[in-house]
Coordinates of C-alpha atoms in Angstrom, one line a residue:
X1 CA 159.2 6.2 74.0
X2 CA 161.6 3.5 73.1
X3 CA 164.4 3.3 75.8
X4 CA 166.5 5.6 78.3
X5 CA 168.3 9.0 77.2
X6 CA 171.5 9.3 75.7
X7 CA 172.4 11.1 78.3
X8 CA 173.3 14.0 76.0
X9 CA 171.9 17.3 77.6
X10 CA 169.7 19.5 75.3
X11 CA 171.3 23.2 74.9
X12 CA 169.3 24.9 77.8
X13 CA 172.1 27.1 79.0
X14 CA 174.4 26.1 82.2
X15 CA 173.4 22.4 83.2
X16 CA 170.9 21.7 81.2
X17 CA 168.4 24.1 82.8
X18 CA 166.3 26.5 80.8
X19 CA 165.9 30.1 81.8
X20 CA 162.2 29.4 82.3
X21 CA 162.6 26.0 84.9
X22 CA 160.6 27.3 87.6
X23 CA 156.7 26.4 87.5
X24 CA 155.3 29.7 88.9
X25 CA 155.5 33.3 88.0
X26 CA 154.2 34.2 84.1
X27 CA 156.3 31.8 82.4
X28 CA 156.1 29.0 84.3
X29 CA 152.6 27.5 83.3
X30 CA 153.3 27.5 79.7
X31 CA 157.2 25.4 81.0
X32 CA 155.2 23.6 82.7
X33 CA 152.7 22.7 80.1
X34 CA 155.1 21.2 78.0
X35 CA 156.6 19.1 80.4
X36 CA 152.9 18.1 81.3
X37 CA 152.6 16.4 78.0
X38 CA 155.4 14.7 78.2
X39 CA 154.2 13.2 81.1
X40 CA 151.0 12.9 80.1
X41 CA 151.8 10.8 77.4
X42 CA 154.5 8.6 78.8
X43 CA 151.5 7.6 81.4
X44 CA 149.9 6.9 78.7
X45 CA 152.0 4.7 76.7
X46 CA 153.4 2.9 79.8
X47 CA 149.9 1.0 80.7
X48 CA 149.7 -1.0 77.2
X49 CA 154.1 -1.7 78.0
X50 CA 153.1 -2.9 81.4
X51 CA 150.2 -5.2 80.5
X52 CA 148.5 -5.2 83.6
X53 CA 148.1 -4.3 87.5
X54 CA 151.6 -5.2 88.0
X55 CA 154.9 -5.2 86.0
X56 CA 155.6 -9.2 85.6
X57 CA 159.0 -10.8 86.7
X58 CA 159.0 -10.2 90.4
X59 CA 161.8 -7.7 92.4
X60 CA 164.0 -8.7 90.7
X61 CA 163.1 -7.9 87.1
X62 CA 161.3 -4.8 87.8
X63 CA 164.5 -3.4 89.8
X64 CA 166.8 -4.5 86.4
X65 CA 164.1 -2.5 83.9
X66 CA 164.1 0.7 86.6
X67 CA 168.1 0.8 86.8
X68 CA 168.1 0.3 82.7
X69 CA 166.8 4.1 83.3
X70 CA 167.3 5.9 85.9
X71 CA 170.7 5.0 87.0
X72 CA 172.2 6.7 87.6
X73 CA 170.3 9.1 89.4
X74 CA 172.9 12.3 90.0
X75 CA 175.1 12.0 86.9
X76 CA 178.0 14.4 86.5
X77 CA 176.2 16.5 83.8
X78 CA 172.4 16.7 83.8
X79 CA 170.0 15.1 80.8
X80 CA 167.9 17.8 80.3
X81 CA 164.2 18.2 82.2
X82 CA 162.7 16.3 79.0
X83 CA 164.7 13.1 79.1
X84 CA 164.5 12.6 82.6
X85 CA 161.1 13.4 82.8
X86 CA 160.3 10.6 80.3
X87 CA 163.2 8.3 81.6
X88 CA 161.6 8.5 85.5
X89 CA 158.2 8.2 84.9
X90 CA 158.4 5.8 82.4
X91 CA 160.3 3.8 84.7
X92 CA 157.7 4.3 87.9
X93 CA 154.5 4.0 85.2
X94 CA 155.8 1.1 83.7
X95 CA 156.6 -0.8 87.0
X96 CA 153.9 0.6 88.6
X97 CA 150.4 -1.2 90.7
X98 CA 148.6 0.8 89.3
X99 CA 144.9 1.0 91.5
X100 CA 142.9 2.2 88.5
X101 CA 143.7 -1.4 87.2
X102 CA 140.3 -3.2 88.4
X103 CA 142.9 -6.9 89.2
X104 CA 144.9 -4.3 91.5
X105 CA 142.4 -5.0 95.0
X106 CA 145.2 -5.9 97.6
X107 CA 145.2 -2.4 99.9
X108 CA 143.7 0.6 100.5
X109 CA 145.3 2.0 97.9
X110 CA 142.6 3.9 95.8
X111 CA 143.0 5.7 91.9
X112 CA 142.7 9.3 92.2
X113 CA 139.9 11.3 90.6
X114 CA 141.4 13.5 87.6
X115 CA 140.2 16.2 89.2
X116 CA 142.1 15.9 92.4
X117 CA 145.5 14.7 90.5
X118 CA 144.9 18.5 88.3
X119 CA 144.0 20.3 91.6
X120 CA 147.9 18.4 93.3
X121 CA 149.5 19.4 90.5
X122 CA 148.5 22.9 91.0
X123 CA 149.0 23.1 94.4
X124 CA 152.9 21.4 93.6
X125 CA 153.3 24.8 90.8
X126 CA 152.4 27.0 93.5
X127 CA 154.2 25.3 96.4
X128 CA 152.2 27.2 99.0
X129 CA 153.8 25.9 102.5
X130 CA 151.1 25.3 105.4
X131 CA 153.5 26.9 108.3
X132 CA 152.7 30.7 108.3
X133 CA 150.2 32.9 106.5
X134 CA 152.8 34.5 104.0
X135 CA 153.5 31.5 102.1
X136 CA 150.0 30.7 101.9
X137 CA 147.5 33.3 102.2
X138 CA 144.6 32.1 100.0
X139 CA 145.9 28.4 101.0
X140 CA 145.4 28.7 104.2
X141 CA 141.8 30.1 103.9
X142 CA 140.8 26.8 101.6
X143 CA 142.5 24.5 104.5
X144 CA 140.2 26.4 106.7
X145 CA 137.1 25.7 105.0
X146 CA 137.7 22.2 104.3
X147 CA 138.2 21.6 107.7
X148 CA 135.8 23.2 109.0
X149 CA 133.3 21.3 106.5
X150 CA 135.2 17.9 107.7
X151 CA 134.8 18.7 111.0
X152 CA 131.3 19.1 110.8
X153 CA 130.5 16.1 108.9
X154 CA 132.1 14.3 111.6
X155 CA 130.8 15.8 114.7
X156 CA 127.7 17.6 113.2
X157 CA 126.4 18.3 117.3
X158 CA 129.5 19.7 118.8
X159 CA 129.2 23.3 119.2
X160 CA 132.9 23.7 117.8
X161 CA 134.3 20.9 116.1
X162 CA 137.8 21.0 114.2
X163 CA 139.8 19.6 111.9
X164 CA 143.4 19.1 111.2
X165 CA 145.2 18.2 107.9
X166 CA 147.5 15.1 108.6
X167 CA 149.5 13.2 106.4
X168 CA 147.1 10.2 106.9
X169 CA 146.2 7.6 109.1
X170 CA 149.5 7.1 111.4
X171 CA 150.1 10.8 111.5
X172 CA 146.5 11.1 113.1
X173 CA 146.5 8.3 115.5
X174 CA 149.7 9.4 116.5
X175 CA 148.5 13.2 117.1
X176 CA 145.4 12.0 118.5
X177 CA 147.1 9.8 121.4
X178 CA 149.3 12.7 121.7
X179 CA 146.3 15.3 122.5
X180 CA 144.5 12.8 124.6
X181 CA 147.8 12.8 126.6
X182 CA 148.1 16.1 127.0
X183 CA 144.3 16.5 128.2
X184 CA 145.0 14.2 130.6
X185 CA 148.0 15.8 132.2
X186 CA 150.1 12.7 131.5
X187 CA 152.9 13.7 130.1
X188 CA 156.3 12.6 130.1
X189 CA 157.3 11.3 134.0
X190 CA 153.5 11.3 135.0
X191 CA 152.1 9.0 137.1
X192 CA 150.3 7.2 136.6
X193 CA 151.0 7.4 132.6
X194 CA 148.0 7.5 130.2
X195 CA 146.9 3.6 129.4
X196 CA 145.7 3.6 126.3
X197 CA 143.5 0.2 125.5
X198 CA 142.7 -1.1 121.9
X199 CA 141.4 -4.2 120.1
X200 CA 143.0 -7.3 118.4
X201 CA 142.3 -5.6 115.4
X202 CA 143.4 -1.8 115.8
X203 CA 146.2 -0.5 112.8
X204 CA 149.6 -1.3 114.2
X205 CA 150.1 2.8 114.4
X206 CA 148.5 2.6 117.3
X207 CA 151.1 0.7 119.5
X208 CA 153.7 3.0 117.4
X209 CA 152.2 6.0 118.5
X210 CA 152.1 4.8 122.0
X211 CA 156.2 3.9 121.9
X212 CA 156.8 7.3 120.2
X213 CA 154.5 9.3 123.1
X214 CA 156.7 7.0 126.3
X215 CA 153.1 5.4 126.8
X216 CA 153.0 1.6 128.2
X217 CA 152.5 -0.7 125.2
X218 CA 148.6 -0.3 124.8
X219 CA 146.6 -3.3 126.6
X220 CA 144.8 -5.3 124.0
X221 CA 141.3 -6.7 124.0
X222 CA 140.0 -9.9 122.4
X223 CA 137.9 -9.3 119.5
X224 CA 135.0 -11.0 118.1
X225 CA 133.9 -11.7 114.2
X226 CA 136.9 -9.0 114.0
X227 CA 135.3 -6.8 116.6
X228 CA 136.1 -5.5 119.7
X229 CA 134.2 -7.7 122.7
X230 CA 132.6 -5.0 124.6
X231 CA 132.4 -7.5 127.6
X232 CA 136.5 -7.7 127.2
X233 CA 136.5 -3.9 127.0
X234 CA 134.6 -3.5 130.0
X235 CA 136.9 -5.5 132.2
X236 CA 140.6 -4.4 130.6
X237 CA 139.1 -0.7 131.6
X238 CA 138.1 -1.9 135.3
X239 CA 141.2 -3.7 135.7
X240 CA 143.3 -0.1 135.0
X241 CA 141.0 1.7 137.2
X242 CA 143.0 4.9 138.3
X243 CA 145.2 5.6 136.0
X244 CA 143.9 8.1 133.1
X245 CA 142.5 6.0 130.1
X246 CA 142.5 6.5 126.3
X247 CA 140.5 3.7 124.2
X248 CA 140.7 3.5 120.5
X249 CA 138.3 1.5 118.5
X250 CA 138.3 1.0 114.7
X251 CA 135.7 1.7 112.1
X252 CA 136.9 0.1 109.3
X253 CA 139.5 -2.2 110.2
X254 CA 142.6 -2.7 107.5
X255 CA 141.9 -6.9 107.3
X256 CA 138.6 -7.3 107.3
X257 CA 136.8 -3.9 106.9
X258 CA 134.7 -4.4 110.1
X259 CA 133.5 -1.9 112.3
X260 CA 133.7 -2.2 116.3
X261 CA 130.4 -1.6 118.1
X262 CA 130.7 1.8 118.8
X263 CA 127.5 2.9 120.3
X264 CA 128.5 0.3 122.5
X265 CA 131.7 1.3 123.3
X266 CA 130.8 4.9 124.0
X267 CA 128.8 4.1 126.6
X268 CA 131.5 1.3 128.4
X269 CA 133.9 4.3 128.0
X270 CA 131.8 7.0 129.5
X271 CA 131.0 4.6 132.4
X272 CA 134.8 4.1 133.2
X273 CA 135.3 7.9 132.7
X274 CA 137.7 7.4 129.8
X275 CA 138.1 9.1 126.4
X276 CA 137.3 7.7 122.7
X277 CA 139.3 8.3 119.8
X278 CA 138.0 6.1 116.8
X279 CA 140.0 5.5 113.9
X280 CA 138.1 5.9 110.6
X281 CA 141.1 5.8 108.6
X282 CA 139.2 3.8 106.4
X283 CA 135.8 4.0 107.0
X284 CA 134.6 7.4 107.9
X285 CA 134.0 8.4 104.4
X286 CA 130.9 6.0 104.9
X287 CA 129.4 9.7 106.0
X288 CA 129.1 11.2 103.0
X289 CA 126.4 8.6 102.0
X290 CA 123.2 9.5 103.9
X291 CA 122.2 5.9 103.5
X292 CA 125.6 4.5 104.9
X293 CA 126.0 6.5 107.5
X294 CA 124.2 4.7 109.8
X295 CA 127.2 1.8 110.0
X296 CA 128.9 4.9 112.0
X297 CA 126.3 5.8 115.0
X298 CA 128.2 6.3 118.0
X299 CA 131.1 8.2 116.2
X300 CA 130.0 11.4 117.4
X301 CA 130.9 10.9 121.1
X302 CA 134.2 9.7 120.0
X303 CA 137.0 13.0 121.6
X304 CA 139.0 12.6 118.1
X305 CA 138.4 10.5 114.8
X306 CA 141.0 9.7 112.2
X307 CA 139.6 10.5 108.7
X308 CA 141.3 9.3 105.9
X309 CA 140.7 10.8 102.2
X310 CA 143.4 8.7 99.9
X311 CA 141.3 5.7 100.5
X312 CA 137.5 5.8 99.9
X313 CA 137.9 9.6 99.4
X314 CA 140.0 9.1 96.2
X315 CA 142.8 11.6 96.6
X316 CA 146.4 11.7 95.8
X317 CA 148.7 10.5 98.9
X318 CA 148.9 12.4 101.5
X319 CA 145.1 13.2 102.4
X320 CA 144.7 12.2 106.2
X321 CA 142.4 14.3 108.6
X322 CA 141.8 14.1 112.1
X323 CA 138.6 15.5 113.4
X324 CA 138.3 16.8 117.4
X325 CA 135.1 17.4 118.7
X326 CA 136.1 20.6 120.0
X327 CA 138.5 22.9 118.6
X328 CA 140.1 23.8 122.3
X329 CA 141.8 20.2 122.4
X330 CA 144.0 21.5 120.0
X331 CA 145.8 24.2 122.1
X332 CA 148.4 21.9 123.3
X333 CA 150.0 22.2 119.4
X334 CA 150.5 25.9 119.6
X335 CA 153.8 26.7 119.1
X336 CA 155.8 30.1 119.0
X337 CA 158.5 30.6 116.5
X338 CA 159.2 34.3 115.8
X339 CA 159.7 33.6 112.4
X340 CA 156.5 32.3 111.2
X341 CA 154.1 33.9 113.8
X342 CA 155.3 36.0 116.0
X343 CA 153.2 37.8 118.9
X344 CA 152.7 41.2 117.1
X345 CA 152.2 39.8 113.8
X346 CA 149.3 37.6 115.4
X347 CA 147.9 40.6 117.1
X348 CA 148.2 42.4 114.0
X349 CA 145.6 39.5 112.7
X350 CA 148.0 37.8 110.8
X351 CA 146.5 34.3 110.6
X352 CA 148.5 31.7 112.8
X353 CA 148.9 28.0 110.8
X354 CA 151.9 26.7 113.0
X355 CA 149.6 25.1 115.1
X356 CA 147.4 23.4 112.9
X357 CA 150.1 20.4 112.2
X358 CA 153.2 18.8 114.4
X359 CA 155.2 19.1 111.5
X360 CA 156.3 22.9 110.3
X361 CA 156.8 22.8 106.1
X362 CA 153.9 20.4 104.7
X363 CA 152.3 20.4 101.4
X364 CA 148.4 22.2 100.9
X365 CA 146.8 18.6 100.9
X366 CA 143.8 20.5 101.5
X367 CA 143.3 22.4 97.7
X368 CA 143.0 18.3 95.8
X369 CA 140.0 18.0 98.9
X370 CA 138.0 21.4 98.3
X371 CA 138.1 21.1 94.4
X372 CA 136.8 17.2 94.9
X373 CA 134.2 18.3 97.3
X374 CA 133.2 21.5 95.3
X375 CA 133.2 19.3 92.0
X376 CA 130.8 16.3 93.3
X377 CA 129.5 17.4 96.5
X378 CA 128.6 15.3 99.5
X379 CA 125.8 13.5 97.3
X380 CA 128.6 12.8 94.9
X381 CA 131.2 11.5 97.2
X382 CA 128.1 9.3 98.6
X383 CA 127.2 7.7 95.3
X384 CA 130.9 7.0 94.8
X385 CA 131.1 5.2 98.4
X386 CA 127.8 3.3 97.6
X387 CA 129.4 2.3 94.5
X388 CA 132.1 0.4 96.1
X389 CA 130.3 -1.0 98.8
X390 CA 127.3 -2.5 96.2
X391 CA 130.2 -3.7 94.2
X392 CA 131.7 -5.6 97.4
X393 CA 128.6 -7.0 97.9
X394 CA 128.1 -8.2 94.4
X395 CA 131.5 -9.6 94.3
X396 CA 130.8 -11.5 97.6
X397 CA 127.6 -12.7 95.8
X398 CA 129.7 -14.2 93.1
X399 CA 131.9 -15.8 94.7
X400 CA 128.7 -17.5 96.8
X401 CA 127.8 -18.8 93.1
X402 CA 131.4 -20.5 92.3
X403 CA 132.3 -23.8 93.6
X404 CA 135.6 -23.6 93.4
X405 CA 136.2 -20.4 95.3
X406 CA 134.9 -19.6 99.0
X407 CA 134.1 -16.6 100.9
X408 CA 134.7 -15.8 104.6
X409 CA 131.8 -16.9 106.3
X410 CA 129.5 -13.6 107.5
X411 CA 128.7 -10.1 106.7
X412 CA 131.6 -8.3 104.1
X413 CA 132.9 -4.9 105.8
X414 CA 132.5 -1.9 103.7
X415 CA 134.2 -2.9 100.5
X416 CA 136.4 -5.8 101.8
X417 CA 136.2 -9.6 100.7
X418 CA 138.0 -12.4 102.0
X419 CA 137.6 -15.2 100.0
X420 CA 139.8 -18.5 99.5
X421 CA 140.1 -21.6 97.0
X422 CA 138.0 -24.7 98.1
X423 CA 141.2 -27.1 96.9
X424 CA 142.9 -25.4 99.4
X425 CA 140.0 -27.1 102.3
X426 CA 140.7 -30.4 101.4
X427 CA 144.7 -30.0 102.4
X428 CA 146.2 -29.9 106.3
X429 CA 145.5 -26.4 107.7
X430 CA 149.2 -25.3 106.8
X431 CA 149.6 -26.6 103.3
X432 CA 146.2 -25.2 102.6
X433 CA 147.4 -21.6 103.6
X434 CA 150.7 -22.0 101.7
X435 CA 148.1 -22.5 98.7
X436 CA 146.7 -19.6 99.6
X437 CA 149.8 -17.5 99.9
X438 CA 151.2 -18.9 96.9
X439 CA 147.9 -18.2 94.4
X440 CA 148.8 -14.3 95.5
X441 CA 152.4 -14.3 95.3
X442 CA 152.1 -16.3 91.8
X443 CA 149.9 -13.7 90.5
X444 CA 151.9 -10.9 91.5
X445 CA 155.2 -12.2 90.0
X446 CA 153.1 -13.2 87.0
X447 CA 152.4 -9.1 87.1
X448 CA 148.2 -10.8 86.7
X449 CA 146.5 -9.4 90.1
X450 CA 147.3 -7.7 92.8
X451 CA 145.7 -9.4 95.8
X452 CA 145.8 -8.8 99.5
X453 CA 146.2 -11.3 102.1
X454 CA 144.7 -11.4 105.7
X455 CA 144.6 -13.8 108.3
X456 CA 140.8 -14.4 110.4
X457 CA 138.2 -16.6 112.0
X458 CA 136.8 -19.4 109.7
X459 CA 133.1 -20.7 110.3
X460 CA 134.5 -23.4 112.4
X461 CA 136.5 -20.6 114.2
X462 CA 139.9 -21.4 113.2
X463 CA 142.0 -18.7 111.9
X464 CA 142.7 -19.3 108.4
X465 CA 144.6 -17.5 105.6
X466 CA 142.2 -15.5 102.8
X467 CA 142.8 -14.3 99.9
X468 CA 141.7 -9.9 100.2
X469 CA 139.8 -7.9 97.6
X470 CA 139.4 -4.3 98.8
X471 CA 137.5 -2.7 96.1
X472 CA 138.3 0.6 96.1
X473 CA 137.4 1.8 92.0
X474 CA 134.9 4.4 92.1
X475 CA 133.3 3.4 88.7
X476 CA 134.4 -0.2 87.7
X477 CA 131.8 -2.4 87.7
X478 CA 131.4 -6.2 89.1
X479 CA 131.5 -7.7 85.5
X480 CA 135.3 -6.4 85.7
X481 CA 136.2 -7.9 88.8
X482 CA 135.0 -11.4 87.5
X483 CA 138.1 -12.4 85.1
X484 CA 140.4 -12.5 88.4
X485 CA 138.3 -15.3 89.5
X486 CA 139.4 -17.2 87.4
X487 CA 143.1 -16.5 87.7
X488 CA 142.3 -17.3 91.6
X489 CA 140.8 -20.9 89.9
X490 CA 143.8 -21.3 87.7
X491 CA 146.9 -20.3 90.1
X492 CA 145.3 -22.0 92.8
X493 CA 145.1 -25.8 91.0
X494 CA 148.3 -25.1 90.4
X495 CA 149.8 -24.4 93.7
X496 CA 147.6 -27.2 95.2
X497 CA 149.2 -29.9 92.2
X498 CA 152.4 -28.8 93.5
X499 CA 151.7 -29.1 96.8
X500 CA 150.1 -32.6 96.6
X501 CA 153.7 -33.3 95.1
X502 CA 155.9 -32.2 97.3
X503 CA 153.8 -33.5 100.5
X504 CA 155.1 -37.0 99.7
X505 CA 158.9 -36.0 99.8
X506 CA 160.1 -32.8 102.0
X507 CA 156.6 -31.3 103.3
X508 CA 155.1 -28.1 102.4
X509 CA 156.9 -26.8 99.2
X510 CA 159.0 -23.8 99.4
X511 CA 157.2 -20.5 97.6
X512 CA 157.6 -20.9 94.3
X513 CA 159.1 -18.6 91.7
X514 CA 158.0 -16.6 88.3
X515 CA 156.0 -18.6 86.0
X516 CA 157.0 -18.6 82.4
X517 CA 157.6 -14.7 81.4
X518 CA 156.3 -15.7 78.0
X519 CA 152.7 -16.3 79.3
X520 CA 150.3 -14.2 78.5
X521 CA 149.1 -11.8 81.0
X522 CA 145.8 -10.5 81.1
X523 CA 144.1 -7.8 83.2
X524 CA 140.5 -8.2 83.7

């Protein structure tokens, strides 16, 4: 496609809009079809346009080549469904990070299988909403199953274990403070309030979730190696002893992909008479591998886990889950509104969903989950987690092999690698880390890589910033992760001649701006 519409509607009738514009009923697939394609293949030829993870030129440039487009968005007469189909997602394609790009390794931010982006764009046609059984009565049986299959991967001892369909990580911390609230009987005005006590390295939804609820700010223990110290746990619980206690631990922290010692923490938790709600946003998936698993003993006696499927579950956004151990902590989310579920049409046996979410319309997230897990099954989904996790570790094993570049000293977590340049060792502690920062942000303007950045404990027990790799890709291989290496190499002698430059005159340099637009950008 060679540039944006003329803006010249196609003769569809009044606005633009054919007869046949709905997706659903007889006509729609075939509509729909068509318009596929043309989506299909504007993906398609965006990729090559792009030239890599990232579109080069920085805010800036990207924001010019989107307005070029799109703007503006609500004209006074319509384009026509095919024009601004191909205008929009060429656009978004074009000046996309695309995670299927193996340079693109800054977040948890994982490709989608094919066969859960088909299954979303079936469940989109159908636009089943998950509030009440007569928008979505064979929906609502496949939420159902999948959550009942979640539930019991998660707590595979409790005698009647749920699962909820969230819209990820934050929605399910935040429900999960929420239910441990509410089983506490310390609600709003109570006293004393719910204290809810977390590590250094707990997701900042966490403390969110605890401003949103009226909760104090949640009291935060030292961590270890990126760990929660059990011996700090211990005292921040005796030191609260009285009020009603909540503690949250991480398995699979965003930084550094650790775990906390939950076996460990169960136990400290059960002796202060205080409940456990883990968040696996990240690594619970680590259970559909029998040999993986094992990183996650303790999990079952956590109350609630957080379970997150757009990460190393490789689903379309939104694909949280949060698991309960028993299916009566839910009850405080029943709601009555006449309208969806009303008394007689329950009693009837009418299904009630209302009280499967806090929020009322929400998409059927769960349809993308039950075709992945009927197409690969849990072995599957385990050789896919393995997969990334034997790549981290080969990665890490590279890097062990490469003078010039350095890994964080100790074990990698799941499928995260923080590595840095060696130049940037030889420099003061601050230019070194504006090295660091600037080898990402050089490659991002440069549209070359897509790298994360975390700060953590060195060897020598300084905190440092590291250059992140979270390698999510379920099939690409080490060999294609070994090209942005050497863009780490090249943009990091770069930043360090500049810095060496500017140290003489004004101090550490200010952050530096797009290279050269007419260098060549390669993808690994």
């Amino acid at each position: 496609m060679s540039g944006a519409s003329d803006g010249t509607p196609p003769d569809h009738g009044p606005g633009g809009v054919p007869g046949d514009a709905v997706a659903g009923g007889p006509h729609g697939p075939g509509r729909l079809r068509a318009l596929t394609a043309i989506a299909l293949d504007t993906l398609e030829d965006a990729a090559p346009a792009r030239g890599g993870p990232l579109p080069a030129g920085g805010p800036e440039a990207v924001a010019l080549r989107t307005l070029a487009l799109c703007d503006p968005v609500l004209p006074a007469e319509g384009v026509g469904p095919e024009a601004a189909l191909g205008d929009v997602v060429r656009a978004v394609a074009e000046g996309a990070a695309d995670p299927a790009d193996p340079a693109c390794v800054a977040h948890l931010h994982c490709p989608p299988l094919a066969v859960a982006v088909a299954a979303d764009l079936a469940a989109a046609a159908l636009n089943p909403s998950m509030d009440s059984w007569d928008q979505a009565p064979a929906a609502g049986v496949i939420e159902e199953l999948t959550t009942a299959a979640l539930a019991r991967l998660v707590h595979p001892a409790a005698p009647a274990p749920d699962a909820l369909i969230t819209s990820g990580g934050t929605e399910s911390n935040l429900v999960a403070l929420l239910l441990a609230r509410e089983r506490a009987g310390a609600g709003p005005g109570a006293a004393p309030p719910l204290r809810v006590v977390t590590g250094a390295n707990a997701h900042h939804s966490v403390h969110r979730a605890a401003w949103m609820l009226g909760l104090p700010a949640p009291t935060v223990v030292a961590c270890r190696d990126g760990r929660i110290d059990p011996a700090g746990l211990d005292r921040a619980l005796t030191a609260l002893a009285g009020a009603p206690l909540l503690v949250v631990a991480t398995a699979g922290t965003t930084d550094e992909g650790r775990i906390d010692p939950l076996p460990e923490i169960a136990r400290i938790t059960e002796r202060h008479a205080a409940q456990l709600h883990v968040d696996a946003a990240y690594g619970g998936p680590l259970l559909f591998s029998e040999r993986l698993a094992p990183q996650l003993a303790g999990l079952e006696h956590a109350a609630s886990v957080t379970f997150d499927l757009h990460k190393l579950g490789w689903q379309p956004v939104a694909a949280g889950v949060l698991a309960v151990a028993d299916a009566g902590m839910l009850a405080p989310l029943s709601l009555r509104a006449d309208y969806l579920n009303a008394d007689d049409d329950t009693e009837a046996g009418l299904p009630d969903l209302l009280g499967r979410s806090i929020r009322t319309t929400r998409r059927p997230d769960a349809l993308k989950m039950a075709v992945t897990f009927r197409a690969l099954g849990r072995r599957g989904l385990g050789a896919l987690v393995e997969h990334c996790v034997r790549t981290a570790h080969e990665f890490g094993a590279c890097l062990d092999t490469r003078p010039a570049l350095r890994r964080r000293p100790g074990d990698i977590g799941i499928s995260t690698v923080l590595f840095r340049p060696t130049v940037a060792d030889g420099l003061p502690v601050e230019v070194g880390d504006w090295v660091v920062a600037a080898v990402r942000r050089t490659l991002l303007v440069e549209g070359r890589a897509v790298l994360g950045r975390a700060v953590a404990e060195d060897g020598d027990g300084r905190r440092r910033l590291w250059l992140k790799a979270t390698l999510l890709h379920p099939n690409a291989a080490t060999a294609d992760l070994l090209p942005l290496l050497d863009l780490v190499v090249e943009a990091a002698n770069r930043a360090a001649a500049e810095a060496a430059g500017e140290r003489a005159g004004s101090g550490v340099p200010a952050v530096e701006g797009a290279e050269d637009p007419r260098k060549e950008r390669l993808s690994p």
